[in-house]
Structures are given as C-alpha cells and as structure tokens.
C-alpha cells in the first residue's frame, strides 16, 4: 500500500462526470484549490512562463481539451521515503500544491477514475512533460486523458487488452489446424465509451502479446464481440463462462489497478 502525505483529508464522493461519459469518482482536499495565472497556449495548457518557485501546478484535460475534474495528481518525492504529495484537480481541471522542500526532487504522475457500467476504472493520464524537477524550483505539469495510444514511458498502451484462448480439442476434422494468428476479432461499441465519446467498430487480426493472443490498445467501453478465422465464423464466450455463442456483449474487467481486460474462449 502506498503511503502519502495528502494536502488535507481526501473524502471519496461520486458526482456527475466533467468532460466524460462515466460517473466521476473523485475526492476533495481540505486545502483551497487556487487558479493558476501562468500564460496559456491556445489549448488551455499552461506554458513554462508561468512557473512559480516552490509550486507544482498544472491542468488536466481530455482529448477534446475539456477540463477533467477530480483527477488525482501524485508528486513522488524521490529523495524522502513516504513523502509523496497528492492533490485533486478542481472543476476547471487545475491543481496546485507546494513543493518548497529543499531536499526534494519530484516526479509527477496522474490518474483519472470513472464509474462506468457498474464498475470503477482507474486510468493513467498522459503527461506533457514527465521530467523530474527540484521542489524549490517549482514546475508546471499538464496531463491529457487519452483512451488509446502508446505510453511515452514505453510501458505499453493507454488502451486495454482483449485476450482469447483457442479451444481446439473437439475439431470436427481431426486434420484441421487453427492458428491463433489467423483469428480476426470485431468489436462493435454498444453505446458511448467511458469518456462519453462515440466509439468506432474495431476489426483487427490477432497479435501475440506478452499475455497471450488478442488485441491491444482498445478504448474502454461496452462491446459486442465476434470472431472468425480466415473468413470462417468462430463461436465465442467469456473465459470459462457459460455456453458458446455467435457473439458476446461485455465490458472490461479490472486486472491490475490501471490495467483492464476482456478474456474470451474461442472454438470452431
């Protein structure tokens, strides 16, 4: 469990989502949120001209530039153990916290948590600048909430995984051979994605991942999923659940804190 020094007391609440489709799962702090006054770009993001000594501040927006309220920003003190700073963004997506500690260098990260389809999802934010900074110097660190795309730290994608297991034990033709790389999955959105945006139909050939065959970097939403192998329809079900059918209608399940998966079984 991570131990942190929080600016005030965090109180978990549920409220309507600002700039997103899922319900916002957020918190408030005892410290007053202040509006930053630095210069801004046309997209509303702070520029380095507004850096204040001893202050970390910034803004979180979605892919359309809309503010994200209730995002959690963590300033990790790389010198002192158990001395992280945690602050939540305000209604305009802004945050501000004092970092005026002489023996501290901070690395900043952020997450956004949303309730969607009766489940809670926590997703990593995309940093505009992920370099560390000295506490007394201060810094501006802005973030964007993206549902897909490669992470700048090289640790995979912002989207989620769809994995499958191929059941070939009872093939009608004993000489038949099905290859995982010949499988094509089609995911049809059943309503808006978790950020409220309209999803698109995804049809892709399976690839090998470190966790098994499937698709990577899929935005969180509810999907109707079908599968085929070289034009031949396959039967499908959720992993070890129920009977096989022509399609499944499902959402992602939490695997790790910020990792989510759909796991399937396929058979001829």
PDB file of C-alpha atoms in Angstrom:
ATOM      1  CA  UNK A   1       0.000   0.000   0.000  1.00  0.00           C
ATOM      2  CA  UNK A   2       1.408   3.413  -0.911  1.00  0.00           C
ATOM      3  CA  UNK A   3       1.726   5.895   1.959  1.00  0.00           C
ATOM      4  CA  UNK A   4       1.304   9.538   1.043  1.00  0.00           C
ATOM      5  CA  UNK A   5       1.131  12.969   2.589  1.00  0.00           C
ATOM      6  CA  UNK A   6      -2.126  14.410   1.322  1.00  0.00           C
ATOM      7  CA  UNK A   7      -2.985  18.094   1.172  1.00  0.00           C
ATOM      8  CA  UNK A   8      -5.839  17.904   3.640  1.00  0.00           C
ATOM      9  CA  UNK A   9      -8.174  14.956   4.045  1.00  0.00           C
ATOM     10  CA  UNK A  10      -9.382  13.163   0.918  1.00  0.00           C
ATOM     11  CA  UNK A  11     -13.087  12.347   1.028  1.00  0.00           C
ATOM     12  CA  UNK A  12     -14.329   9.967  -1.693  1.00  0.00           C
ATOM     13  CA  UNK A  13     -17.506  11.119  -3.391  1.00  0.00           C
ATOM     14  CA  UNK A  14     -19.496  10.286  -6.537  1.00  0.00           C
ATOM     15  CA  UNK A  15     -20.676  13.073  -8.802  1.00  0.00           C
ATOM     16  CA  UNK A  16     -21.510  13.761 -12.412  1.00  0.00           C
ATOM     17  CA  UNK A  17     -18.621  13.460 -14.832  1.00  0.00           C
ATOM     18  CA  UNK A  18     -16.996  16.670 -16.054  1.00  0.00           C
ATOM     19  CA  UNK A  19     -15.994  16.195 -19.673  1.00  0.00           C
ATOM     20  CA  UNK A  20     -16.544  12.424 -19.597  1.00  0.00           C
ATOM     21  CA  UNK A  21     -19.180   9.782 -20.124  1.00  0.00           C
ATOM     22  CA  UNK A  22     -18.746   7.679 -16.989  1.00  0.00           C
ATOM     23  CA  UNK A  23     -19.671   8.814 -13.497  1.00  0.00           C
ATOM     24  CA  UNK A  24     -16.833  10.699 -11.864  1.00  0.00           C
ATOM     25  CA  UNK A  25     -15.169   9.014  -8.888  1.00  0.00           C
ATOM     26  CA  UNK A  26     -13.208  11.755  -7.262  1.00  0.00           C
ATOM     27  CA  UNK A  27     -12.274  13.421  -3.994  1.00  0.00           C
ATOM     28  CA  UNK A  28     -11.826  16.779  -2.359  1.00  0.00           C
ATOM     29  CA  UNK A  29      -8.999  18.207  -0.318  1.00  0.00           C
ATOM     30  CA  UNK A  30      -9.039  20.368   2.756  1.00  0.00           C
ATOM     31  CA  UNK A  31      -6.718  22.821   1.035  1.00  0.00           C
ATOM     32  CA  UNK A  32      -8.296  25.524  -1.147  1.00  0.00           C
ATOM     33  CA  UNK A  33      -7.687  24.976  -4.843  1.00  0.00           C
ATOM     34  CA  UNK A  34      -6.214  28.070  -6.479  1.00  0.00           C
ATOM     35  CA  UNK A  35      -6.477  29.079 -10.106  1.00  0.00           C
ATOM     36  CA  UNK A  36      -3.117  29.308 -11.823  1.00  0.00           C
ATOM     37  CA  UNK A  37      -2.224  32.554 -13.521  1.00  0.00           C
ATOM     38  CA  UNK A  38       0.536  31.496 -15.906  1.00  0.00           C
ATOM     39  CA  UNK A  39       0.369  32.087 -19.614  1.00  0.00           C
ATOM     40  CA  UNK A  40      -1.601  29.533 -21.617  1.00  0.00           C
ATOM     41  CA  UNK A  41      -1.468  28.038 -25.094  1.00  0.00           C
ATOM     42  CA  UNK A  42      -4.484  28.006 -27.410  1.00  0.00           C
ATOM     43  CA  UNK A  43      -5.474  24.596 -25.974  1.00  0.00           C
ATOM     44  CA  UNK A  44      -5.664  25.990 -22.439  1.00  0.00           C
ATOM     45  CA  UNK A  45      -2.475  24.269 -21.234  1.00  0.00           C
ATOM     46  CA  UNK A  46      -0.002  26.169 -19.078  1.00  0.00           C
ATOM     47  CA  UNK A  47       3.341  27.293 -20.523  1.00  0.00           C
ATOM     48  CA  UNK A  48       6.675  27.334 -18.688  1.00  0.00           C
ATOM     49  CA  UNK A  49       6.392  31.137 -18.474  1.00  0.00           C
ATOM     50  CA  UNK A  50       4.026  30.654 -15.539  1.00  0.00           C
ATOM     51  CA  UNK A  51       6.345  28.573 -13.323  1.00  0.00           C
ATOM     52  CA  UNK A  52       6.309  29.682  -9.674  1.00  0.00           C
ATOM     53  CA  UNK A  53       9.122  28.913  -7.248  1.00  0.00           C
ATOM     54  CA  UNK A  54       8.189  26.147  -4.818  1.00  0.00           C
ATOM     55  CA  UNK A  55       4.868  25.369  -6.525  1.00  0.00           C
ATOM     56  CA  UNK A  56       3.735  22.474  -8.687  1.00  0.00           C
ATOM     57  CA  UNK A  57       0.678  23.289 -10.755  1.00  0.00           C
ATOM     58  CA  UNK A  58      -0.992  22.333 -13.998  1.00  0.00           C
ATOM     59  CA  UNK A  59      -4.161  21.312 -15.761  1.00  0.00           C
ATOM     60  CA  UNK A  60      -5.791  18.066 -16.861  1.00  0.00           C
ATOM     61  CA  UNK A  61      -7.999  17.898 -19.959  1.00  0.00           C
ATOM     62  CA  UNK A  62      -9.479  15.189 -22.148  1.00  0.00           C
ATOM     63  CA  UNK A  63      -8.609  14.550 -25.793  1.00  0.00           C
ATOM     64  CA  UNK A  64     -11.007  17.324 -26.848  1.00  0.00           C
ATOM     65  CA  UNK A  65      -9.448  19.858 -24.469  1.00  0.00           C
ATOM     66  CA  UNK A  66     -12.278  19.761 -21.920  1.00  0.00           C
ATOM     67  CA  UNK A  67     -11.258  20.063 -18.221  1.00  0.00           C
ATOM     68  CA  UNK A  68     -11.161  16.910 -16.098  1.00  0.00           C
ATOM     69  CA  UNK A  69     -12.270  17.443 -12.505  1.00  0.00           C
ATOM     70  CA  UNK A  70     -11.288  15.043  -9.728  1.00  0.00           C
ATOM     71  CA  UNK A  71      -8.156  13.664 -11.388  1.00  0.00           C
ATOM     72  CA  UNK A  72      -5.517  12.572  -8.873  1.00  0.00           C
ATOM     73  CA  UNK A  73      -2.042  14.065  -9.278  1.00  0.00           C
ATOM     74  CA  UNK A  74       0.836  12.479  -7.364  1.00  0.00           C
ATOM     75  CA  UNK A  75       4.171  14.243  -6.864  1.00  0.00           C
ATOM     76  CA  UNK A  76       6.586  11.466  -5.919  1.00  0.00           C
ATOM     77  CA  UNK A  77       9.400  12.765  -3.668  1.00  0.00           C
ATOM     78  CA  UNK A  78      12.402  10.856  -4.999  1.00  0.00           C
ATOM     79  CA  UNK A  79      14.630  11.699  -2.025  1.00  0.00           C
ATOM     80  CA  UNK A  80      12.414  11.228   1.041  1.00  0.00           C
ATOM     81  CA  UNK A  81      10.526   7.985   1.715  1.00  0.00           C
ATOM     82  CA  UNK A  82       6.766   8.224   2.346  1.00  0.00           C
ATOM     83  CA  UNK A  83       6.745  11.922   1.433  1.00  0.00           C
ATOM     84  CA  UNK A  84       4.600  11.996  -1.689  1.00  0.00           C
ATOM     85  CA  UNK A  85       2.172  14.840  -2.314  1.00  0.00           C
ATOM     86  CA  UNK A  86      -1.325  14.124  -3.613  1.00  0.00           C
ATOM     87  CA  UNK A  87      -3.782  16.714  -4.916  1.00  0.00           C
ATOM     88  CA  UNK A  88      -7.046  16.594  -6.891  1.00  0.00           C
ATOM     89  CA  UNK A  89      -7.959  18.770  -9.861  1.00  0.00           C
ATOM     90  CA  UNK A  90     -10.746  21.330  -9.472  1.00  0.00           C
ATOM     91  CA  UNK A  91     -13.769  21.917 -11.712  1.00  0.00           C
ATOM     92  CA  UNK A  92     -11.565  23.608 -14.316  1.00  0.00           C
ATOM     93  CA  UNK A  93      -9.123  20.698 -14.310  1.00  0.00           C
ATOM     94  CA  UNK A  94      -6.464  22.668 -12.432  1.00  0.00           C
ATOM     95  CA  UNK A  95      -4.363  21.701  -9.450  1.00  0.00           C
ATOM     96  CA  UNK A  96      -1.758  23.398  -7.261  1.00  0.00           C
ATOM     97  CA  UNK A  97       0.460  22.151  -4.432  1.00  0.00           C
ATOM     98  CA  UNK A  98       3.524  23.467  -2.587  1.00  0.00           C
ATOM     99  CA  UNK A  99       6.815  21.666  -3.303  1.00  0.00           C
ATOM    100  CA  UNK A 100       9.086  24.086  -1.464  1.00  0.00           C
ATOM    101  CA  UNK A 101      11.201  21.369   0.159  1.00  0.00           C
ATOM    102  CA  UNK A 102      14.961  21.907  -0.028  1.00  0.00           C
ATOM    103  CA  UNK A 103      15.883  18.198  -0.227  1.00  0.00           C
ATOM    104  CA  UNK A 104      13.281  17.060  -2.715  1.00  0.00           C
ATOM    105  CA  UNK A 105      13.136  16.186  -6.376  1.00  0.00           C
ATOM    106  CA  UNK A 106       9.659  15.306  -7.623  1.00  0.00           C
ATOM    107  CA  UNK A 107       8.374  13.062 -10.392  1.00  0.00           C
ATOM    108  CA  UNK A 108       4.729  13.744 -11.270  1.00  0.00           C
ATOM    109  CA  UNK A 109       2.075  11.307 -12.480  1.00  0.00           C
ATOM    110  CA  UNK A 110      -1.705  11.340 -12.671  1.00  0.00           C
ATOM    111  CA  UNK A 111      -4.761   9.122 -12.899  1.00  0.00           C
ATOM    112  CA  UNK A 112      -8.463   9.601 -13.544  1.00  0.00           C
ATOM    113  CA  UNK A 113     -11.116   7.314 -12.051  1.00  0.00           C
ATOM    114  CA  UNK A 114     -14.561   6.833 -13.520  1.00  0.00           C
ATOM    115  CA  UNK A 115     -17.560   4.617 -12.786  1.00  0.00           C
ATOM    116  CA  UNK A 116     -18.901   3.004 -15.966  1.00  0.00           C
ATOM    117  CA  UNK A 117     -21.367   0.160 -16.453  1.00  0.00           C
ATOM    118  CA  UNK A 118     -21.378  -0.513 -12.702  1.00  0.00           C
ATOM    119  CA  UNK A 119     -17.589  -0.835 -12.499  1.00  0.00           C
ATOM    120  CA  UNK A 120     -14.829   1.523 -11.381  1.00  0.00           C
ATOM    121  CA  UNK A 121     -11.939   2.114 -13.769  1.00  0.00           C
ATOM    122  CA  UNK A 122      -8.696   3.937 -12.952  1.00  0.00           C
ATOM    123  CA  UNK A 123      -6.681   5.094 -15.963  1.00  0.00           C
ATOM    124  CA  UNK A 124      -3.250   6.654 -16.352  1.00  0.00           C
ATOM    125  CA  UNK A 125      -3.030  10.204 -17.686  1.00  0.00           C
ATOM    126  CA  UNK A 126      -0.672  11.222 -20.472  1.00  0.00           C
ATOM    127  CA  UNK A 127       1.990  13.666 -19.210  1.00  0.00           C
ATOM    128  CA  UNK A 128       3.018  16.580 -21.413  1.00  0.00           C
ATOM    129  CA  UNK A 129       6.368  16.638 -19.598  1.00  0.00           C
ATOM    130  CA  UNK A 130       7.494  13.671 -17.497  1.00  0.00           C
ATOM    131  CA  UNK A 131      10.856  15.029 -16.366  1.00  0.00           C
ATOM    132  CA  UNK A 132      11.559  15.412 -12.652  1.00  0.00           C
ATOM    133  CA  UNK A 133      12.122  18.810 -11.032  1.00  0.00           C
ATOM    134  CA  UNK A 134      13.597  20.291  -7.842  1.00  0.00           C
ATOM    135  CA  UNK A 135      10.951  21.200  -5.285  1.00  0.00           C
ATOM    136  CA  UNK A 136      12.110  24.781  -4.616  1.00  0.00           C
ATOM    137  CA  UNK A 137      12.241  25.475  -8.364  1.00  0.00           C
ATOM    138  CA  UNK A 138       8.613  24.609  -8.974  1.00  0.00           C
ATOM    139  CA  UNK A 139       7.122  23.321 -12.205  1.00  0.00           C
ATOM    140  CA  UNK A 140       4.088  23.101 -14.461  1.00  0.00           C
ATOM    141  CA  UNK A 141       2.974  19.576 -15.339  1.00  0.00           C
ATOM    142  CA  UNK A 142      -0.077  19.242 -17.575  1.00  0.00           C
ATOM    143  CA  UNK A 143      -1.850  15.996 -18.483  1.00  0.00           C
ATOM    144  CA  UNK A 144      -4.336  14.687 -21.041  1.00  0.00           C
ATOM    145  CA  UNK A 145      -6.771  11.820 -20.558  1.00  0.00           C
ATOM    146  CA  UNK A 146      -6.451   9.580 -23.617  1.00  0.00           C
ATOM    147  CA  UNK A 147      -8.264   6.268 -24.089  1.00  0.00           C
ATOM    148  CA  UNK A 148      -5.683   4.862 -26.512  1.00  0.00           C
ATOM    149  CA  UNK A 149      -2.135   5.409 -27.678  1.00  0.00           C
ATOM    150  CA  UNK A 150       1.374   4.310 -26.806  1.00  0.00           C
ATOM    151  CA  UNK A 151       2.687   5.404 -23.435  1.00  0.00           C
ATOM    152  CA  UNK A 152       5.790   7.637 -23.519  1.00  0.00           C
ATOM    153  CA  UNK A 153       7.453   5.542 -20.788  1.00  0.00           C
ATOM    154  CA  UNK A 154       7.469   2.521 -23.093  1.00  0.00           C
ATOM    155  CA  UNK A 155       5.210   0.507 -20.767  1.00  0.00           C
ATOM    156  CA  UNK A 156       2.563  -0.435 -23.315  1.00  0.00           C
ATOM    157  CA  UNK A 157      -0.601   1.454 -24.229  1.00  0.00           C
ATOM    158  CA  UNK A 158      -3.304   3.555 -22.589  1.00  0.00           C
ATOM    159  CA  UNK A 159      -5.937   1.263 -24.103  1.00  0.00           C
ATOM    160  CA  UNK A 160      -6.871  -2.153 -22.714  1.00  0.00           C
ATOM    161  CA  UNK A 161      -6.395  -5.787 -23.742  1.00  0.00           C
ATOM    162  CA  UNK A 162      -8.775  -8.266 -25.337  1.00  0.00           C
ATOM    163  CA  UNK A 163      -7.295 -11.763 -24.960  1.00  0.00           C
ATOM    164  CA  UNK A 164      -8.546 -15.140 -26.116  1.00  0.00           C
ATOM    165  CA  UNK A 165      -7.910 -18.823 -25.597  1.00  0.00           C
ATOM    166  CA  UNK A 166      -8.439 -21.164 -28.560  1.00  0.00           C
ATOM    167  CA  UNK A 167     -10.314 -24.376 -27.736  1.00  0.00           C
ATOM    168  CA  UNK A 168      -9.353 -26.895 -30.439  1.00  0.00           C
ATOM    169  CA  UNK A 169      -9.872 -30.163 -28.611  1.00  0.00           C
ATOM    170  CA  UNK A 170     -13.018 -31.187 -30.455  1.00  0.00           C
ATOM    171  CA  UNK A 171     -12.428 -30.024 -34.028  1.00  0.00           C
ATOM    172  CA  UNK A 172     -14.882 -31.630 -36.479  1.00  0.00           C
ATOM    173  CA  UNK A 173     -11.972 -32.576 -38.740  1.00  0.00           C
ATOM    174  CA  UNK A 174      -9.032 -34.141 -36.836  1.00  0.00           C
ATOM    175  CA  UNK A 175      -6.650 -32.989 -39.578  1.00  0.00           C
ATOM    176  CA  UNK A 176      -7.820 -29.380 -39.305  1.00  0.00           C
ATOM    177  CA  UNK A 177      -5.478 -26.885 -37.695  1.00  0.00           C
ATOM    178  CA  UNK A 178      -6.458 -23.443 -36.428  1.00  0.00           C
ATOM    179  CA  UNK A 179      -3.813 -20.817 -35.840  1.00  0.00           C
ATOM    180  CA  UNK A 180      -4.247 -18.024 -33.320  1.00  0.00           C
ATOM    181  CA  UNK A 181      -2.684 -15.518 -35.705  1.00  0.00           C
ATOM    182  CA  UNK A 182      -5.442 -16.255 -38.264  1.00  0.00           C
ATOM    183  CA  UNK A 183      -8.156 -15.066 -35.881  1.00  0.00           C
ATOM    184  CA  UNK A 184      -9.885 -11.741 -36.554  1.00  0.00           C
ATOM    185  CA  UNK A 185     -11.962 -10.066 -33.839  1.00  0.00           C
ATOM    186  CA  UNK A 186     -14.663  -7.469 -34.463  1.00  0.00           C
ATOM    187  CA  UNK A 187     -15.688  -5.199 -31.577  1.00  0.00           C
ATOM    188  CA  UNK A 188     -18.843  -3.151 -32.073  1.00  0.00           C
ATOM    189  CA  UNK A 189     -19.477  -0.435 -29.433  1.00  0.00           C
ATOM    190  CA  UNK A 190     -22.795  -0.714 -27.611  1.00  0.00           C
ATOM    191  CA  UNK A 191     -23.140   2.949 -26.665  1.00  0.00           C
ATOM    192  CA  UNK A 192     -20.628   5.712 -25.785  1.00  0.00           C
ATOM    193  CA  UNK A 193     -17.139   4.926 -24.496  1.00  0.00           C
ATOM    194  CA  UNK A 194     -16.100   5.645 -20.907  1.00  0.00           C
ATOM    195  CA  UNK A 195     -15.286   9.307 -21.682  1.00  0.00           C
ATOM    196  CA  UNK A 196     -18.618   9.879 -23.383  1.00  0.00           C
ATOM    197  CA  UNK A 197     -17.216   9.836 -26.907  1.00  0.00           C
ATOM    198  CA  UNK A 198     -18.697   7.755 -29.717  1.00  0.00           C
ATOM    199  CA  UNK A 199     -16.755   4.555 -30.268  1.00  0.00           C
ATOM    200  CA  UNK A 200     -15.883   3.039 -33.628  1.00  0.00           C
ATOM    201  CA  UNK A 201     -16.163  -0.543 -34.864  1.00  0.00           C
ATOM    202  CA  UNK A 202     -12.780  -2.235 -34.453  1.00  0.00           C
ATOM    203  CA  UNK A 203     -11.869  -5.164 -36.740  1.00  0.00           C
ATOM    204  CA  UNK A 204      -8.323  -6.416 -36.327  1.00  0.00           C
ATOM    205  CA  UNK A 205      -6.258  -9.528 -36.791  1.00  0.00           C
ATOM    206  CA  UNK A 206      -4.975 -11.080 -33.561  1.00  0.00           C
ATOM    207  CA  UNK A 207      -1.422 -10.442 -32.442  1.00  0.00           C
ATOM    208  CA  UNK A 208       0.861 -12.086 -29.952  1.00  0.00           C
ATOM    209  CA  UNK A 209       1.163 -10.187 -26.686  1.00  0.00           C
ATOM    210  CA  UNK A 210       3.112 -10.945 -23.524  1.00  0.00           C
ATOM    211  CA  UNK A 211      -0.189 -12.141 -22.019  1.00  0.00           C
ATOM    212  CA  UNK A 212      -1.356 -14.272 -24.948  1.00  0.00           C
ATOM    213  CA  UNK A 213      -3.067 -13.794 -28.315  1.00  0.00           C
ATOM    214  CA  UNK A 214      -5.525 -10.936 -28.727  1.00  0.00           C
ATOM    215  CA  UNK A 215      -5.821  -7.212 -29.402  1.00  0.00           C
ATOM    216  CA  UNK A 216      -4.028  -4.338 -27.672  1.00  0.00           C
ATOM    217  CA  UNK A 217      -4.901  -0.684 -27.044  1.00  0.00           C
ATOM    218  CA  UNK A 218      -8.717  -0.951 -27.061  1.00  0.00           C
ATOM    219  CA  UNK A 219     -10.637   2.000 -25.532  1.00  0.00           C
ATOM    220  CA  UNK A 220     -12.807   1.109 -22.532  1.00  0.00           C
ATOM    221  CA  UNK A 221     -16.457   0.674 -23.412  1.00  0.00           C
ATOM    222  CA  UNK A 222     -19.144  -1.952 -23.839  1.00  0.00           C
ATOM    223  CA  UNK A 223     -18.724  -4.091 -26.974  1.00  0.00           C
ATOM    224  CA  UNK A 224     -20.440  -6.826 -28.933  1.00  0.00           C
ATOM    225  CA  UNK A 225     -17.592  -9.133 -29.982  1.00  0.00           C
ATOM    226  CA  UNK A 226     -17.476 -11.676 -32.802  1.00  0.00           C
ATOM    227  CA  UNK A 227     -14.591 -13.785 -34.088  1.00  0.00           C
ATOM    228  CA  UNK A 228     -13.583 -15.557 -37.277  1.00  0.00           C
ATOM    229  CA  UNK A 229     -10.628 -17.475 -38.663  1.00  0.00           C
ATOM    230  CA  UNK A 230      -9.822 -16.921 -42.341  1.00  0.00           C
ATOM    231  CA  UNK A 231     -13.434 -15.998 -43.014  1.00  0.00           C
ATOM    232  CA  UNK A 232     -14.903 -18.862 -41.002  1.00  0.00           C
ATOM    233  CA  UNK A 233     -17.054 -17.749 -38.021  1.00  0.00           C
ATOM    234  CA  UNK A 234     -15.933 -18.951 -34.599  1.00  0.00           C
ATOM    235  CA  UNK A 235     -18.053 -19.489 -31.530  1.00  0.00           C
ATOM    236  CA  UNK A 236     -17.230 -17.314 -28.559  1.00  0.00           C
ATOM    237  CA  UNK A 237     -17.821 -16.914 -24.836  1.00  0.00           C
ATOM    238  CA  UNK A 238     -16.299 -15.142 -21.848  1.00  0.00           C
ATOM    239  CA  UNK A 239     -13.377 -17.110 -20.410  1.00  0.00           C
ATOM    240  CA  UNK A 240     -14.670 -20.270 -18.649  1.00  0.00           C
ATOM    241  CA  UNK A 241     -18.194 -18.818 -18.501  1.00  0.00           C
ATOM    242  CA  UNK A 242     -21.431 -20.162 -19.959  1.00  0.00           C
ATOM    243  CA  UNK A 243     -22.184 -21.603 -23.379  1.00  0.00           C
ATOM    244  CA  UNK A 244     -20.523 -20.691 -26.661  1.00  0.00           C
ATOM    245  CA  UNK A 245     -22.477 -18.364 -28.954  1.00  0.00           C
ATOM    246  CA  UNK A 246     -22.080 -16.329 -32.136  1.00  0.00           C
ATOM    247  CA  UNK A 247     -21.196 -13.198 -30.143  1.00  0.00           C
ATOM    248  CA  UNK A 248     -20.702 -11.854 -26.629  1.00  0.00           C
ATOM    249  CA  UNK A 249     -21.753  -8.491 -25.196  1.00  0.00           C
ATOM    250  CA  UNK A 250     -19.380  -7.412 -22.447  1.00  0.00           C
ATOM    251  CA  UNK A 251     -17.221  -4.754 -20.762  1.00  0.00           C
ATOM    252  CA  UNK A 252     -13.654  -4.753 -19.475  1.00  0.00           C
ATOM    253  CA  UNK A 253     -12.800  -6.144 -16.068  1.00  0.00           C
ATOM    254  CA  UNK A 254     -10.097  -4.842 -13.746  1.00  0.00           C
ATOM    255  CA  UNK A 255      -6.859  -6.854 -13.857  1.00  0.00           C
ATOM    256  CA  UNK A 256      -4.474  -4.528 -12.006  1.00  0.00           C
ATOM    257  CA  UNK A 257      -5.047  -1.023 -10.620  1.00  0.00           C
ATOM    258  CA  UNK A 258      -4.785   0.683 -14.013  1.00  0.00           C
ATOM    259  CA  UNK A 259      -4.993  -2.407 -16.231  1.00  0.00           C
ATOM    260  CA  UNK A 260      -8.234  -3.837 -17.643  1.00  0.00           C
ATOM    261  CA  UNK A 261      -9.024  -6.872 -19.781  1.00  0.00           C
ATOM    262  CA  UNK A 262     -11.670  -8.833 -21.632  1.00  0.00           C
ATOM    263  CA  UNK A 263     -10.803 -12.539 -21.721  1.00  0.00           C
ATOM    264  CA  UNK A 264     -12.516 -14.892 -24.176  1.00  0.00           C
ATOM    265  CA  UNK A 265     -12.680 -18.527 -25.253  1.00  0.00           C
ATOM    266  CA  UNK A 266     -12.992 -19.312 -28.968  1.00  0.00           C
ATOM    267  CA  UNK A 267     -13.782 -22.560 -30.767  1.00  0.00           C
ATOM    268  CA  UNK A 268     -14.882 -23.670 -34.272  1.00  0.00           C
TER     269      UNK A 268
END
